[in-house]
Amino acid sequence: MMARFSDFRLKGLVFLAIVVFALPMFISNPFHYGLATQTALVAAAVVGLNLLVGFAGQISLGHAGFFGLGAYFSAIMTSNYGWSAIPALVLGAVFVAIIAWIVGRPILRLKGHYLSMATLAVGFIIAIILNNEREITGGPDGMPVPSFDVFGWELSVFGQYSLFGMDISGDLAWYLFAGVVLLVAVWLAQNLIDSPIGRALRSVHGSEVAASVVGVNTAKYKSLVFVISAVYASVMGALYGHFQGFITPSVASFDFSILLITMVVLGGMGSTIGVIIGAVVLELLPQLLADFQEMEMVLFGLILMLTMIFMPKGLLPTAANLLAKRRAKSAGGDA
Amino acid sequence: MLTIKGLKTSYGQIEALHGIDIRINSGEIVSLVGANGAGKSTLLMTISGLQPADSGTITFEGKDLLKVGADQRVANGIVQVPEGRQVFKDLSVEDNLLLGAYTRGRSQEVEDDLDRMYEKFPILRQKRRNLAGELSGGQQQMLAMGRALMAKPRLLLLDEPSMGLAPLIIEEIFNIIKELKNEGMTIFLVEQNASQALALADRGYVLETGRVVVEGTGRDLLSNEKVREAYLGM
Amino acid sequence: MTALVEVRNLSKAFGGVHAVEDVSFSVDAGQVYSVIGPNGAGKTTLFNLITGLYTPTSGEVKLNGESIAKLQPNQLAERGMCRTFQQMQICMNMTAIENVMLGRHLTLKSNLLTTLFRLPALTRGEKAAREKAAELMEFVGCGEYLDTEASAMSYGALKRLEIARALAAEPKVVLLDEPAAGLNAVETAALEELIRKIAGQGITVMLVEHDMKLVMGISDRLLVLNYGRVLAEGTPEQIRTNPDVIAAYLGG
Amino acid sequence: MFSEFLQYLFTGITIGATYALIALGFTLIYNASHVINFAQGEFLMIGGMATVSLTAMGVPMLLAIVLAVVLAGVLGIALQRLAIAPAKNADVVTLIIITIGASIFIRGLAQLVWGKEYHVMPNFSSDEPIEIFGAVLNTQSLWVLGVGAVLVAVLVYFFTRTLTGKAILATSMNKDAARLVGIRTQVVLMLAFMVSALLGSIAGIVVAPITFTSYDIGIILGLKGFVAAAIGGLGSGLGAVVGGLALGVVEAMAAGYLSSDYKDAVAFSMILLVLFFMPRGLFGAKVVERV
Amino acid sequence: ADPIRIGSFLSVTGPASFLGDPELKTLQMYVEKINEEGGVLGRQLELVHYDDAGNASKARNFASRLIRSDRVDIIVGGSTTGATMAAVPMIEQAGVPFISLAGAVVITTPVKKWVFKTPQSDRMAAERILTDMKSRGLTKVGLISGTGGFGSSGREQTLAVAKEMGGIEIVADETYGGSDTDMTAQLTNIRNTDGVQTILNFGFGQGPAIVTRNYAQLGIELPFYQSHGVASDGFLELAGSNAEGLRLPASPLLVPESLPESDPQKPVVEAYKSEYEARWNSKVSTFGAYAYDGLNLAVKAIEKAGSTDKEAVRDALENIQGHVGVTGTFNMSPTDHNGLEADSFRILEVQDGGWKLIN
Ligand SMILES: Nc1ncnc2c1ncn2[C@@H]1O[C@H](COP(=O)(O)OP(=O)(O)OP(=O)(O)O)[C@@H](O)[C@H]1O
Ligand SMILES: Nc1ncnc2c1ncn2[C@@H]1O[C@H](COP(=O)(O)OP(=O)(O)OP(=O)(O)O)[C@@H](O)[C@H]1O
Ligand SMILES: [Mg+2]
Ligand SMILES: [Mg+2]
């Protein structure tokens, strides 16, 4: 299994890389690049959330709070204090890690829906602060965010760049950047999962008592994964802000938290590639449904419901199961 | 009373029972022995209707059981004491017992049976207001037994009822099983304590990786070389 | 020589129930020490107190001379104590061997950096852990289940798996709560052999069991609890003939 | 000073009673399945909107209320039958996401049918508020409190005294064992969904004169109801009421004495505090985890 | 010829749907109407519309989609300030004329090359209200506002205007959340503030109706003002008799009959009102009128430019003078991309359950 697992891990990453780098061949329209970029960044945040939800089994309904904190930290530092984006992003991540650690310690003692409740409260408090501190955050109307720069070199959707001698548009450049970010995020997450730490995390999900009597410090591991997933969210939030050029407190909203967790569950809890698929589906679906005008909400709800009813384990795991079944059947037929 | 023919059951792709034939006559104690993972619990769960059957038939008093739901089977008198006790942890001991009689509703008769159960297991009376989850392992085992009896079963399925019980209580349980037989109850007994179980049984079956490999009277099985070696350690 | 496990005047009450009351005994290193008693006598509670899952109402437990009052179960594991449960605690979201590898947790020193970047040291450690785990599963007799999902295993197989997991932690003392429940006579005999082997490796074994054949055959000393109190303590021979124990527990 | 305090208290009670009533709806489904039904708020909305639109069509108020409640009940059954039951063996989280989908779906339908405007529903009794020591209390709040009290009493009776109530609890604790004692778990769940839809719609109707009603009122009220239920301790009827009132009073006091900007933040901090000291809420069921 | 593509993103659903819904209806009906009448420059109009549901990042995405995928010629939309501002960087970069339908002053101050707007800014509303208060001798104001974009920007402008204007003072400053169901606590605080003479509520949605009702319940007798955020008949329905006597700034759309015959806006307003109500069988709202003005400004600019060349259309927009709309008379200039004066707001009072023009 482990051989198979790591095998699968590599396969997933390679598959993802192929998709990421092949996609530009099918995209002609800068708007689609924008969509893909945004999707990649959100997907990376969801990969982080999945570590917490899918592996350690701790539900968070306030994860957008960390996403928003990261976004605003970077936005404020770069636009109000003239920082460069990289230090802002890194320091933002550190800041969010500290916050997550502080709030994580006490609330991670809670179980099940009570933990959801507490994370929801934390998310709400963050959103309320972002909403109310007008002087710093621009309040509910939001604030502009300068473009992403790496010590002077700027990455803007409106720019022109050259890569290996090819001229590429800013949109494509951003997309490639976000794609690479996603790949790195997945690689790190998979490394984490397929390790003693990952096993300890999963054991916290399986049986905390069992974990603790073989020496797993469950509190520590829960905090650890909480912080890691918050850092994922923070970094992606920061990049998201720079990419969008403008953020409002909706990046930290309850709705967004729910969307993130829905991506995890829809894609398949505990499956890294699965949750990315979940993110892609839920990012693109509203675009597809936009043409249905009033029917949009009805259709969205219906699709969400039906998918979960018929694929309760999530898109990827269910599909994989089906495939396995089919294979078993045809193998049986051969024999 | 219960006839099982060609029963196959599987978990996903993996088949756990590969065509089982078993017959239980009214008023008998039939004992089933087998190693860990042989499929004993799976068989009981299939009879109770929690595990769907792939093929084969189960008939109970001439009726096709596979056509009716789990709740109907309980109402017809097929009641199980499941493996691992499965008590309702956050309900009181008394509520657990009352729920055992769920299909019978709440009547004076049920109240009387409750009293009888407390007499059989005095510790349960003492703990009646406690949550079932607070009981010790053995106490929960007694509760599970009591809960099943509250349904007034006609066919009682016991999945390792002696597990986790003190020697004195095990004797007690076997005595109760005998008593129940005398009261006319039919009992299908899965036990690791094979020598005692077979001694008690009218007939027995030996299950090995999802297949019946030996069957016979309790006495036959007790003296069967293979059984003695593999399950009785003699 | 101090005892490996020393229990002094230990009590635990749940509301009005005195599950364990004023219990004292000590276990020397290398012994097989069994705790028996009627259902509800407080055996599991005693184990829970010793392994830090419960905090005592009064009294104390010492491991290797150190009081464990403020220690969490995982800290006790670090000090070499490990156990199995009467109500099994298996991670059903993992495969069998992963459950056993979890037992290797403390012996696998890994930090976040080696993990995130998957440095070779990590892969090496994992490989070794897997081999060790496979070996242990073979040892307890569930080698055929290596990559089976734990949720797909039968009750008896899971009970052995738990023992393998406890042994994987390379404990100094291992507490087994009714390991023979759900095993037939032949399997119990195999378990007896297993426990002997464990003890043979110098591991102290504490055992709660209702199977008297097993207990009497294997134990160096026995503790008998009744209603939370110590009813008797001594060698199997002494216990077997003790009239109080016969009346309260053994029958016969 | 005192009248000021009293006014904040009344305000808190008015808001809190609303939350409490909504929280009760969560209790039932939680007790039956441990699922947090995110569509609970939609039952509320259905209750209010259906009543308003029926009365607008000339149906007498009382009949409109009955019809609205029936509609919600049917919807509750439909939700269980069509969305929850088919997802057999799904995780609790999956079921929760299904209820989120259902909530969006129902809201979308309501918007198509009823439009997006807010609507008024008249007070049940006098529009004149009651005055006590210089503070005023809306008469409708008394209705909300009264209905809440009755519903709690019924719920508590149901779960502690009736076999059906216990069967519902048993189903949520151990579904397999419940089936082994002959409980028809699907029917039990259906019942729970229906009754909680009824509860929800009644709540929606009673609070509508205070909150107004529109197709999207369910989101935020549902959320506050969930919060109240969690503070009180999931599954406890009394907890739902106390949790709701506590939440309302804290919000009002915070708005009055601290900062109206941060009153929600204060309320959420209170939740964290409560959970910190009582990890299962104020009246959360004691849970034993034995090993 | 190819149709002229008019892009739009509006908050048709979500908390700001009472803005986006009439706006969309207005755009749809007038695009149809213009097309029936032969279109613009001999070309038909095509409306490409998306619903941002009041979510800023959706708004930005749709703006991007309009510009880069649908390649629209001009954008009329952005129901809320958040949605508008989120789209602005993209629009400025891409260089597409954009007429926003949102209120906050930041949208066109400082002036952005491609961005215009039709509603009066909240700053004007604040000016208009405070002026009216002063004229009644009310100088100590208790302010209550919603925490949403509209309310919080309005609050900020009110505080700023009061400071600049002088002689008027904000003595209490309270807020409420967009979905709060009772504001009695905040109102009690205001009532108990020393010397308070009048109360102003800046907010939109159902919140102001609740404020109005709580206000009546508490028996507060002070003169009461609302913002233009509730200038619709829907508000009167919600607030009922509790609204008696309150004042607010609004476009004349609510009281077309009271306008003097000489008022140049009168025919425009009456026409819009009757056409809208006939077509949709529901009451007009001020917000729909923003879209009406936006569309007409766009059409006018395109006609003046004689093409859909973006640069030319923008220049034409910037130079529109004396355009009589429903909201007011627009006089655009390179320094003013809104083109309205504060007096385009009329002060209305609720009397006998209807609107009454005060001045
Ligand atoms: N949920 C499940 N999914 C997949 N396989 C299962 C599942 N439950 C049991 N099995 C497999 O089915 C077979 C029969 O298991 P069962 O529990 O019926 O055995 P048993 O005879 O009751 O064993 P024991 O004595 O250990 O209780 C075993 O090989 C087991 O691994
Ligand atoms: N959490 C608890 N709350 C209340 N009572 C408890 C709790 N845990 C244990 N008890 C009670 O304490 C007593 C001892 O229980 P314990 O589980 O230690 O017994 P045991 O000796 O292990 O029994 P068995 O052999 O049946 O497993 C029992 O009467 C039990 O009901
Ligand atoms: Mg079994
Ligand atoms: Mg025990």
XYZ file of N, CA, C and O in Angstrom, chain C residues 19 24 37 43 54 69-70 76 80 87 93 114 118 126 134 148-149 166 207:
76
model
N -15.110 3.438 41.873
C -14.692 2.411 40.917
C -13.401 1.760 41.361
O -13.203 0.563 41.193
N -3.351 -0.517 46.499
C -1.895 -0.408 46.485
C -1.299 -1.737 46.035
O -1.774 -2.796 46.420
N -10.903 -9.966 38.546
C -12.001 -9.548 39.404
C -13.294 -9.563 38.631
O -13.276 -9.574 37.401
N -11.135 -2.901 37.146
C -9.866 -3.261 36.498
C -9.502 -2.275 35.391
O -8.385 -1.758 35.348
N -7.158 8.766 33.124
C -7.970 9.350 34.196
C -7.040 9.980 35.222
O -5.936 9.506 35.437
N 1.621 11.799 38.202
C 0.408 12.577 38.445
C 0.106 13.593 37.336
O -1.019 13.740 36.908
N 1.136 14.305 36.896
C 0.859 15.390 35.957
C 1.122 15.005 34.503
O 1.130 15.858 33.634
N 3.655 9.428 29.086
C 3.916 8.114 29.669
C 4.448 7.172 28.604
O 5.321 6.346 28.879
N 7.959 4.804 28.228
C 7.993 3.360 28.031
C 6.743 2.613 28.440
O 6.781 1.418 28.693
N -12.245 -1.811 25.020
C -13.026 -1.370 23.878
C -12.019 -0.819 22.886
O -11.530 0.297 23.029
N -9.549 4.798 9.924
C -9.303 5.497 8.665
C -7.945 5.130 8.078
O -7.476 5.762 7.156
N 12.447 18.001 7.397
C 12.714 16.748 6.677
C 11.425 16.220 6.075
O 11.425 15.624 5.013
N 10.773 16.043 2.264
C 10.950 14.607 2.069
C 12.413 14.246 1.865
O 12.805 13.685 0.843
N 11.005 5.546 7.352
C 9.704 4.971 7.043
C 9.823 3.526 6.608
O 9.034 2.667 6.994
N 5.607 -4.837 9.903
C 5.202 -6.077 9.242
C 5.631 -7.278 10.089
O 4.883 -8.241 10.281
N -4.689 -4.274 4.555
C -6.145 -4.231 4.652
C -6.559 -2.967 5.396
O -5.882 -2.555 6.336
N -7.645 -2.360 4.953
C -8.178 -1.238 5.721
C -8.620 -1.760 7.082
O -9.276 -2.809 7.156
N 0.922 -1.773 20.206
C 1.527 -1.479 21.502
C 2.990 -1.922 21.515
O 3.862 -1.215 22.014
N -1.778 -7.441 32.889
C -2.820 -8.123 32.135
C -4.134 -8.095 32.891
O -4.174 -8.405 34.091
